[in-house]
PDB file of C-alpha atoms and ligand atoms in Angstrom:
ATOM      1  CA  UNK D   1      55.364  80.274  25.464  1.00  0.00           C
ATOM      2  CA  UNK D   2      55.757  77.480  22.895  1.00  0.00           C
ATOM      3  CA  UNK D   3      58.634  77.718  20.448  1.00  0.00           C
ATOM      4  CA  UNK D   4      58.871  76.467  16.875  1.00  0.00           C
ATOM      5  CA  UNK D   5      57.193  73.225  15.771  1.00  0.00           C
ATOM      6  CA  UNK D   6      60.356  71.100  16.048  1.00  0.00           C
ATOM      7  CA  UNK D   7      60.745  72.339  19.618  1.00  0.00           C
ATOM      8  CA  UNK D   8      57.250  71.108  20.553  1.00  0.00           C
ATOM      9  CA  UNK D   9      57.201  68.854  23.568  1.00  0.00           C
ATOM     10  CA  UNK D  10      55.529  65.471  23.524  1.00  0.00           C
ATOM     11  CA  UNK D  11      55.234  63.569  26.777  1.00  0.00           C
ATOM     12  CA  UNK D  12      54.697  60.373  24.792  1.00  0.00           C
ATOM     13  CA  UNK D  13      57.977  60.912  22.981  1.00  0.00           C
ATOM     14  CA  UNK D  14      59.806  61.303  26.283  1.00  0.00           C
ATOM     15  CA  UNK D  15      58.062  58.247  27.666  1.00  0.00           C
ATOM     16  CA  UNK D  16      59.191  56.214  24.673  1.00  0.00           C
ATOM     17  CA  UNK D  17      62.746  57.383  25.192  1.00  0.00           C
ATOM     18  CA  UNK D  18      62.758  56.254  28.819  1.00  0.00           C
ATOM     19  CA  UNK D  19      61.312  52.909  27.659  1.00  0.00           C
ATOM     20  CA  UNK D  20      64.458  52.412  25.589  1.00  0.00           C
ATOM     21  CA  UNK D  21      66.778  53.238  28.478  1.00  0.00           C
ATOM     22  CA  UNK D  22      67.384  49.734  29.808  1.00  0.00           C
ATOM     23  CA  UNK D  23      69.349  46.977  28.113  1.00  0.00           C
ATOM     24  CA  UNK D  24      68.169  43.344  28.346  1.00  0.00           C
ATOM     25  CA  UNK D  25      70.404  42.869  31.379  1.00  0.00           C
ATOM     26  CA  UNK D  26      69.169  46.087  32.982  1.00  0.00           C
ATOM     27  CA  UNK D  27      72.022  48.416  32.244  1.00  0.00           C
ATOM     28  CA  UNK D  28      71.236  52.084  31.529  1.00  0.00           C
ATOM     29  CA  UNK D  29      71.856  53.272  27.957  1.00  0.00           C
ATOM     30  CA  UNK D  30      73.387  56.759  28.171  1.00  0.00           C
ATOM     31  CA  UNK D  31      72.173  57.623  24.656  1.00  0.00           C
ATOM     32  CA  UNK D  32      68.503  57.144  25.559  1.00  0.00           C
ATOM     33  CA  UNK D  33      68.925  58.592  29.051  1.00  0.00           C
ATOM     34  CA  UNK D  34      70.191  61.882  27.677  1.00  0.00           C
ATOM     35  CA  UNK D  35      67.596  61.799  24.894  1.00  0.00           C
ATOM     36  CA  UNK D  36      64.918  61.615  27.616  1.00  0.00           C
ATOM     37  CA  UNK D  37      66.438  64.635  29.333  1.00  0.00           C
ATOM     38  CA  UNK D  38      66.649  66.486  26.026  1.00  0.00           C
ATOM     39  CA  UNK D  39      62.910  66.034  25.603  1.00  0.00           C
ATOM     40  CA  UNK D  40      62.282  67.345  29.109  1.00  0.00           C
ATOM     41  CA  UNK D  41      64.514  70.357  28.517  1.00  0.00           C
ATOM     42  CA  UNK D  42      62.433  71.069  25.409  1.00  0.00           C
ATOM     43  CA  UNK D  43      59.392  71.126  27.655  1.00  0.00           C
ATOM     44  CA  UNK D  44      61.083  73.388  30.157  1.00  0.00           C
ATOM     45  CA  UNK D  45      62.093  75.813  27.402  1.00  0.00           C
ATOM     46  CA  UNK D  46      58.485  76.045  26.300  1.00  0.00           C
ATOM     47  CA  UNK D  47      57.568  77.334  29.773  1.00  0.00           C
ATOM     48  CA  UNK D  48      59.516  80.542  29.323  1.00  0.00           C
ATOM     49  CA  UNK D  49      62.871  82.204  29.858  1.00  0.00           C
ATOM     50  CA  UNK D  50      62.537  82.305  33.659  1.00  0.00           C
ATOM     51  CA  UNK D  51      63.535  78.621  33.590  1.00  0.00           C
ATOM     52  CA  UNK D  52      66.511  79.351  31.333  1.00  0.00           C
ATOM     53  CA  UNK D  53      69.140  78.991  34.077  1.00  0.00           C
ATOM     54  CA  UNK D  54      67.788  75.515  34.870  1.00  0.00           C
ATOM     55  CA  UNK D  55      67.499  74.284  31.298  1.00  0.00           C
ATOM     56  CA  UNK D  56      70.939  75.712  30.494  1.00  0.00           C
ATOM     57  CA  UNK D  57      72.533  73.707  33.305  1.00  0.00           C
ATOM     58  CA  UNK D  58      70.716  70.545  32.228  1.00  0.00           C
ATOM     59  CA  UNK D  59      71.628  71.129  28.561  1.00  0.00           C
ATOM     60  CA  UNK D  60      75.305  71.611  29.481  1.00  0.00           C
ATOM     61  CA  UNK D  61      75.354  68.324  31.346  1.00  0.00           C
ATOM     62  CA  UNK D  62      73.545  66.520  28.545  1.00  0.00           C
ATOM     63  CA  UNK D  63      76.112  67.864  26.081  1.00  0.00           C
ATOM     64  CA  UNK D  64      79.046  66.711  28.224  1.00  0.00           C
ATOM     65  CA  UNK D  65      77.694  63.161  28.115  1.00  0.00           C
ATOM     66  CA  UNK D  66      76.937  63.345  24.388  1.00  0.00           C
ATOM     67  CA  UNK D  67      80.506  64.491  23.772  1.00  0.00           C
ATOM     68  CA  UNK D  68      81.834  61.458  25.639  1.00  0.00           C
ATOM     69  CA  UNK D  69      79.486  59.193  23.739  1.00  0.00           C
ATOM     70  CA  UNK D  70      80.605  60.607  20.395  1.00  0.00           C
ATOM     71  CA  UNK D  71      84.260  60.864  21.375  1.00  0.00           C
ATOM     72  CA  UNK D  72      87.155  58.509  20.770  1.00  0.00           C
ATOM     73  CA  UNK D  73      86.320  56.488  23.886  1.00  0.00           C
ATOM     74  CA  UNK D  74      82.634  56.437  23.070  1.00  0.00           C
ATOM     75  CA  UNK D  75      82.396  52.640  23.251  1.00  0.00           C
ATOM     76  CA  UNK D  76      83.001  52.914  27.025  1.00  0.00           C
ATOM     77  CA  UNK D  77      80.087  55.324  27.384  1.00  0.00           C
ATOM     78  CA  UNK D  78      77.364  53.125  25.936  1.00  0.00           C
ATOM     79  CA  UNK D  79      75.878  52.342  29.336  1.00  0.00           C
ATOM     80  CA  UNK D  80      76.182  53.969  32.752  1.00  0.00           C
ATOM     81  CA  UNK D  81      77.697  50.703  33.980  1.00  0.00           C
ATOM     82  CA  UNK D  82      80.429  50.638  31.321  1.00  0.00           C
ATOM     83  CA  UNK D  83      81.127  54.331  31.911  1.00  0.00           C
ATOM     84  CA  UNK D  84      81.575  53.880  35.670  1.00  0.00           C
ATOM     85  CA  UNK D  85      83.893  50.910  35.130  1.00  0.00           C
ATOM     86  CA  UNK D  86      85.971  52.725  32.506  1.00  0.00           C
ATOM     87  CA  UNK D  87      86.285  56.025  34.364  1.00  0.00           C
ATOM     88  CA  UNK D  88      87.120  54.376  37.692  1.00  0.00           C
ATOM     89  CA  UNK D  89      89.660  51.964  36.196  1.00  0.00           C
ATOM     90  CA  UNK D  90      91.370  54.845  34.420  1.00  0.00           C
ATOM     91  CA  UNK D  91      91.198  57.262  37.377  1.00  0.00           C
ATOM     92  CA  UNK D  92      89.098  59.730  35.434  1.00  0.00           C
ATOM     93  CA  UNK D  93      86.852  60.671  38.370  1.00  0.00           C
ATOM     94  CA  UNK D  94      87.454  63.233  41.140  1.00  0.00           C
ATOM     95  CA  UNK D  95      86.276  61.200  44.110  1.00  0.00           C
ATOM     96  CA  UNK D  96      86.551  63.453  47.160  1.00  0.00           C
ATOM     97  CA  UNK D  97      87.273  66.950  45.872  1.00  0.00           C
ATOM     98  CA  UNK D  98      87.216  68.666  42.521  1.00  0.00           C
ATOM     99  CA  UNK D  99      90.534  68.281  40.742  1.00  0.00           C
ATOM    100  CA  UNK D 100      91.669  67.359  37.288  1.00  0.00           C
ATOM    101  CA  UNK D 101      88.372  65.760  36.195  1.00  0.00           C
ATOM    102  CA  UNK D 102      85.703  68.358  37.004  1.00  0.00           C
ATOM    103  CA  UNK D 103      83.479  67.145  34.176  1.00  0.00           C
ATOM    104  CA  UNK D 104      83.761  63.387  34.460  1.00  0.00           C
ATOM    105  CA  UNK D 105      80.921  61.350  33.023  1.00  0.00           C
ATOM    106  CA  UNK D 106      80.255  59.905  36.490  1.00  0.00           C
ATOM    107  CA  UNK D 107      79.718  63.237  38.267  1.00  0.00           C
ATOM    108  CA  UNK D 108      77.794  64.662  35.318  1.00  0.00           C
ATOM    109  CA  UNK D 109      75.402  61.720  35.156  1.00  0.00           C
ATOM    110  CA  UNK D 110      75.032  61.885  38.950  1.00  0.00           C
ATOM    111  CA  UNK D 111      73.643  65.449  38.679  1.00  0.00           C
ATOM    112  CA  UNK D 112      71.023  64.306  36.169  1.00  0.00           C
ATOM    113  CA  UNK D 113      70.343  61.203  38.237  1.00  0.00           C
ATOM    114  CA  UNK D 114      69.504  63.338  41.282  1.00  0.00           C
ATOM    115  CA  UNK D 115      67.234  65.433  39.078  1.00  0.00           C
ATOM    116  CA  UNK D 116      65.515  62.245  37.907  1.00  0.00           C
ATOM    117  CA  UNK D 117      64.415  61.630  41.503  1.00  0.00           C
ATOM    118  CA  UNK D 118      62.921  65.136  41.557  1.00  0.00           C
ATOM    119  CA  UNK D 119      61.127  64.304  38.300  1.00  0.00           C
ATOM    120  CA  UNK D 120      59.761  61.057  39.695  1.00  0.00           C
ATOM    121  CA  UNK D 121      58.415  62.793  42.811  1.00  0.00           C
ATOM    122  CA  UNK D 122      56.970  65.684  40.816  1.00  0.00           C
ATOM    123  CA  UNK D 123      55.246  63.456  38.266  1.00  0.00           C
ATOM    124  CA  UNK D 124      53.774  61.298  41.016  1.00  0.00           C
ATOM    125  CA  UNK D 125      52.322  64.433  42.615  1.00  0.00           C
ATOM    126  CA  UNK D 126      50.977  65.580  39.260  1.00  0.00           C
ATOM    127  CA  UNK D 127      49.446  62.162  38.628  1.00  0.00           C
ATOM    128  CA  UNK D 128      47.577  62.135  41.915  1.00  0.00           C
ATOM    129  CA  UNK D 129      46.730  65.847  41.916  1.00  0.00           C
ATOM    130  CA  UNK D 130      43.280  67.377  41.712  1.00  0.00           C
ATOM    131  CA  UNK D 131      42.096  70.179  39.464  1.00  0.00           C
ATOM    132  CA  UNK D 132      42.841  72.859  42.050  1.00  0.00           C
ATOM    133  CA  UNK D 133      46.313  71.550  43.007  1.00  0.00           C
ATOM    134  CA  UNK D 134      49.139  74.024  42.433  1.00  0.00           C
ATOM    135  CA  UNK D 135      51.982  72.938  40.152  1.00  0.00           C
ATOM    136  CA  UNK D 136      54.321  75.375  41.947  1.00  0.00           C
ATOM    137  CA  UNK D 137      53.661  73.678  45.294  1.00  0.00           C
ATOM    138  CA  UNK D 138      53.977  70.158  43.861  1.00  0.00           C
ATOM    139  CA  UNK D 139      57.229  71.138  42.148  1.00  0.00           C
ATOM    140  CA  UNK D 140      58.656  72.812  45.264  1.00  0.00           C
ATOM    141  CA  UNK D 141      57.708  69.880  47.506  1.00  0.00           C
ATOM    142  CA  UNK D 142      59.341  67.410  45.126  1.00  0.00           C
ATOM    143  CA  UNK D 143      62.422  69.628  44.906  1.00  0.00           C
ATOM    144  CA  UNK D 144      62.748  70.042  48.677  1.00  0.00           C
ATOM    145  CA  UNK D 145      62.486  66.288  49.097  1.00  0.00           C
ATOM    146  CA  UNK D 146      65.246  65.566  46.586  1.00  0.00           C
ATOM    147  CA  UNK D 147      67.519  67.940  44.679  1.00  0.00           C
ATOM    148  CA  UNK D 148      67.426  70.798  47.180  1.00  0.00           C
ATOM    149  CA  UNK D 149      69.676  68.982  49.642  1.00  0.00           C
ATOM    150  CA  UNK D 150      72.442  69.030  46.997  1.00  0.00           C
ATOM    151  CA  UNK D 151      72.090  72.726  46.138  1.00  0.00           C
ATOM    152  CA  UNK D 152      73.500  75.785  47.877  1.00  0.00           C
ATOM    153  CA  UNK D 153      71.166  78.442  49.294  1.00  0.00           C
ATOM    154  CA  UNK D 154      71.407  80.726  46.267  1.00  0.00           C
ATOM    155  CA  UNK D 155      70.353  77.980  43.832  1.00  0.00           C
ATOM    156  CA  UNK D 156      67.508  76.890  46.125  1.00  0.00           C
ATOM    157  CA  UNK D 157      66.311  80.477  46.314  1.00  0.00           C
ATOM    158  CA  UNK D 158      66.435  80.977  42.526  1.00  0.00           C
ATOM    159  CA  UNK D 159      64.694  77.642  41.932  1.00  0.00           C
ATOM    160  CA  UNK D 160      61.991  78.532  44.463  1.00  0.00           C
ATOM    161  CA  UNK D 161      61.308  81.811  42.668  1.00  0.00           C
ATOM    162  CA  UNK D 162      61.171  80.088  39.274  1.00  0.00           C
ATOM    163  CA  UNK D 163      58.662  77.515  40.558  1.00  0.00           C
ATOM    164  CA  UNK D 164      56.254  80.364  41.363  1.00  0.00           C
ATOM    165  CA  UNK D 165      56.166  81.151  37.639  1.00  0.00           C
ATOM    166  CA  UNK D 166      54.923  77.699  36.656  1.00  0.00           C
ATOM    167  CA  UNK D 167      51.593  77.673  34.848  1.00  0.00           C
ATOM    168  CA  UNK D 168      48.577  76.203  36.604  1.00  0.00           C
ATOM    169  CA  UNK D 169      47.692  72.544  36.283  1.00  0.00           C
ATOM    170  CA  UNK D 170      45.338  72.906  33.256  1.00  0.00           C
ATOM    171  CA  UNK D 171      47.882  74.896  31.208  1.00  0.00           C
ATOM    172  CA  UNK D 172      50.653  72.571  32.335  1.00  0.00           C
ATOM    173  CA  UNK D 173      48.726  69.504  31.143  1.00  0.00           C
ATOM    174  CA  UNK D 174      48.009  71.266  27.858  1.00  0.00           C
ATOM    175  CA  UNK D 175      51.713  71.800  27.105  1.00  0.00           C
ATOM    176  CA  UNK D 176      52.291  68.097  27.671  1.00  0.00           C
ATOM    177  CA  UNK D 177      50.443  67.481  24.375  1.00  0.00           C
ATOM    178  CA  UNK D 178      48.832  64.240  25.462  1.00  0.00           C
ATOM    179  CA  UNK D 179      45.116  64.990  25.466  1.00  0.00           C
ATOM    180  CA  UNK D 180      42.586  65.191  28.243  1.00  0.00           C
ATOM    181  CA  UNK D 181      43.639  65.361  31.910  1.00  0.00           C
ATOM    182  CA  UNK D 182      42.516  61.727  32.224  1.00  0.00           C
ATOM    183  CA  UNK D 183      44.861  60.769  29.388  1.00  0.00           C
ATOM    184  CA  UNK D 184      47.715  62.692  31.005  1.00  0.00           C
ATOM    185  CA  UNK D 185      47.129  60.827  34.258  1.00  0.00           C
ATOM    186  CA  UNK D 186      47.122  57.490  32.383  1.00  0.00           C
ATOM    187  CA  UNK D 187      50.359  58.299  30.550  1.00  0.00           C
ATOM    188  CA  UNK D 188      51.993  59.420  33.799  1.00  0.00           C
ATOM    189  CA  UNK D 189      50.912  56.137  35.376  1.00  0.00           C
ATOM    190  CA  UNK D 190      52.691  54.319  32.571  1.00  0.00           C
ATOM    191  CA  UNK D 191      55.799  56.517  32.637  1.00  0.00           C
ATOM    192  CA  UNK D 192      56.470  56.511  36.354  1.00  0.00           C
ATOM    193  CA  UNK D 193      57.430  52.857  36.857  1.00  0.00           C
ATOM    194  CA  UNK D 194      59.892  53.146  33.954  1.00  0.00           C
ATOM    195  CA  UNK D 195      61.481  56.297  35.323  1.00  0.00           C
ATOM    196  CA  UNK D 196      61.565  54.765  38.778  1.00  0.00           C
ATOM    197  CA  UNK D 197      63.299  51.614  37.529  1.00  0.00           C
ATOM    198  CA  UNK D 198      65.957  53.611  35.689  1.00  0.00           C
ATOM    199  CA  UNK D 199      66.473  55.680  38.850  1.00  0.00           C
ATOM    200  CA  UNK D 200      66.762  52.634  41.119  1.00  0.00           C
ATOM    201  CA  UNK D 201      69.253  50.871  38.857  1.00  0.00           C
ATOM    202  CA  UNK D 202      71.448  53.969  38.582  1.00  0.00           C
ATOM    203  CA  UNK D 203      71.216  54.579  42.324  1.00  0.00           C
ATOM    204  CA  UNK D 204      72.323  50.982  43.020  1.00  0.00           C
ATOM    205  CA  UNK D 205      75.235  51.349  40.596  1.00  0.00           C
ATOM    206  CA  UNK D 206      76.465  54.547  42.238  1.00  0.00           C
ATOM    207  CA  UNK D 207      75.941  53.170  45.749  1.00  0.00           C
ATOM    208  CA  UNK D 208      77.866  50.002  44.879  1.00  0.00           C
ATOM    209  CA  UNK D 209      80.882  52.101  43.865  1.00  0.00           C
ATOM    210  CA  UNK D 210      80.494  54.736  46.610  1.00  0.00           C
ATOM    211  CA  UNK D 211      79.903  57.447  44.037  1.00  0.00           C
ATOM    212  CA  UNK D 212      76.769  59.056  45.436  1.00  0.00           C
ATOM    213  CA  UNK D 213      78.615  62.108  46.805  1.00  0.00           C
ATOM    214  CA  UNK D 214      80.925  62.936  43.920  1.00  0.00           C
ATOM    215  CA  UNK D 215      81.994  66.607  44.149  1.00  0.00           C
TER     216      UNK D 215
HETATM  217  C1  LIG G   1      56.450  65.249  31.876  1.00  0.00           C
HETATM  218  C2  LIG G   1      56.590  66.679  31.877  1.00  0.00           C
HETATM  219  C3  LIG G   1      56.574  67.334  33.176  1.00  0.00           C
HETATM  220  C4  LIG G   1      57.863  67.527  33.785  1.00  0.00           C
HETATM  221  C5  LIG G   1      58.777  68.331  32.960  1.00  0.00           C
HETATM  222  C6  LIG G   1      59.981  68.643  33.678  1.00  0.00           C
HETATM  223  C7  LIG G   1      60.951  69.323  32.839  1.00  0.00           C
HETATM  224  C8  LIG G   1      62.217  69.464  33.557  1.00  0.00           C
HETATM  225  C9  LIG G   1      63.345  69.609  32.667  1.00  0.00           C
HETATM  226  C10 LIG G   1      64.547  69.740  33.117  1.00  0.00           C
HETATM  227  C11 LIG G   1      64.824  69.704  34.570  1.00  0.00           C
HETATM  228  C12 LIG G   1      66.091  70.274  34.880  1.00  0.00           C
HETATM  229  C13 LIG G   1      67.034  69.374  35.544  1.00  0.00           C
HETATM  230  C14 LIG G   1      68.015  70.170  36.280  1.00  0.00           C
HETATM  231  C15 LIG G   1      69.279  69.445  36.483  1.00  0.00           C
HETATM  232  C16 LIG G   1      69.995  70.071  37.600  1.00  0.00           C
HETATM  233  C17 LIG G   1      71.313  69.439  37.833  1.00  0.00           C
HETATM  234  C18 LIG G   1      71.947  70.098  39.028  1.00  0.00           C
HETATM  235  O1  LIG G   1      71.615  69.765  40.139  1.00  0.00           O
HETATM  236  N1  LIG G   1      72.824  71.080  38.804  1.00  0.00           N
HETATM  237  C19 LIG G   1      73.392  71.858  39.884  1.00  0.00           C
HETATM  238  C20 LIG G   1      74.694  71.274  40.326  1.00  0.00           C
HETATM  239  O2  LIG G   1      75.569  71.191  39.247  1.00  0.00           O
HETATM  240  P1  LIG G   1      77.143  71.404  39.451  1.00  0.00           P
HETATM  241  O3  LIG G   1      77.332  72.820  39.864  1.00  0.00           O
HETATM  242  O4  LIG G   1      77.546  70.464  40.517  1.00  0.00           O
HETATM  243  O5  LIG G   1      77.738  71.110  38.106  1.00  0.00           O
HETATM  244  C21 LIG G   1      73.546  73.284  39.434  1.00  0.00           C
HETATM  245  O6  LIG G   1      74.119  74.056  40.419  1.00  0.00           O
HETATM  246  C22 LIG G   1      72.167  73.737  39.087  1.00  0.00           C
HETATM  247  C23 LIG G   1      71.861  74.861  38.591  1.00  0.00           C
HETATM  248  C24 LIG G   1      70.473  75.178  38.094  1.00  0.00           C
HETATM  249  C25 LIG G   1      69.353  75.061  39.082  1.00  0.00           C
HETATM  250  C26 LIG G   1      68.722  73.713  39.125  1.00  0.00           C
HETATM  251  C27 LIG G   1      67.389  73.730  39.809  1.00  0.00           C
HETATM  252  C28 LIG G   1      66.710  72.446  39.521  1.00  0.00           C
HETATM  253  C29 LIG G   1      65.261  72.498  39.721  1.00  0.00           C
HETATM  254  C30 LIG G   1      64.645  71.306  39.086  1.00  0.00           C
HETATM  255  C31 LIG G   1      63.253  71.560  38.755  1.00  0.00           C
HETATM  256  C32 LIG G   1      63.004  72.126  37.406  1.00  0.00           C
HETATM  257  C33 LIG G   1      61.674  72.810  37.336  1.00  0.00           C
HETATM  258  C34 LIG G   1      60.908  72.415  36.179  1.00  0.00           C
HETATM  259  C35 LIG G   1      59.513  72.759  36.281  1.00  0.00           C
HETATM  260  C36 LIG G   1      58.612  71.961  35.420  1.00  0.00           C
END
């Protein structure tokens, strides 16, 4: 299960990262957004290799954004808002079908953004769950309500099989490294509004520019 010490997941750490995500004027910092996802991928890795195909896809997308951020045009990738403006103004986004910009920042962030909705729904289910609730069912329900509609059959099938391998609620809470189940619930209650706000702001940005269906 758990990897080396520096790979240990801390829900509080991830929460703090999402706290840093918004600028004073409510733009989304890409640096902190991807750092939040990095923390979550760490958690996913600690659950075992059956989730490898999911964490690999997330890690690839995180790395694409980090490369933009650290690249020569990095100043345009500080926030999601500046990235959208820059990529659209410079025609760096494939809008209707995949073409010469298959890994634009906009489409890459959109994939993680959709996954953030899954996360929000899953965490809300976890927060309100009871001791005998099944993590696999909560995860699948959250997935079917969000990400699944963007995935082909084969991905949905593989994801569904992976969900069945999730540990039960007590073990799941343990890996979160927060403390008692009551403490986990409290931390989730604190984290959810932050995650939700970041999601809503990004959703509004993409909707405003008609980017919600990028190929
Ligand atoms: C607070 C702790 C509790 C929650 C911890 C959650 C940890 C989750 C960590 C990472 C989640 C992975 C995010 C996956 C991003 C998927 C992006 C995506 O949709 N990619 C697909 C489309 O990409 P393109 O082909 O267009 O480039 C791609 O096809 C996906 C492939 C992999 C399958 C993705 C299945 C996603 C299931 C999400 C649930 C993860 C289950 C985690 C269980 C705790």
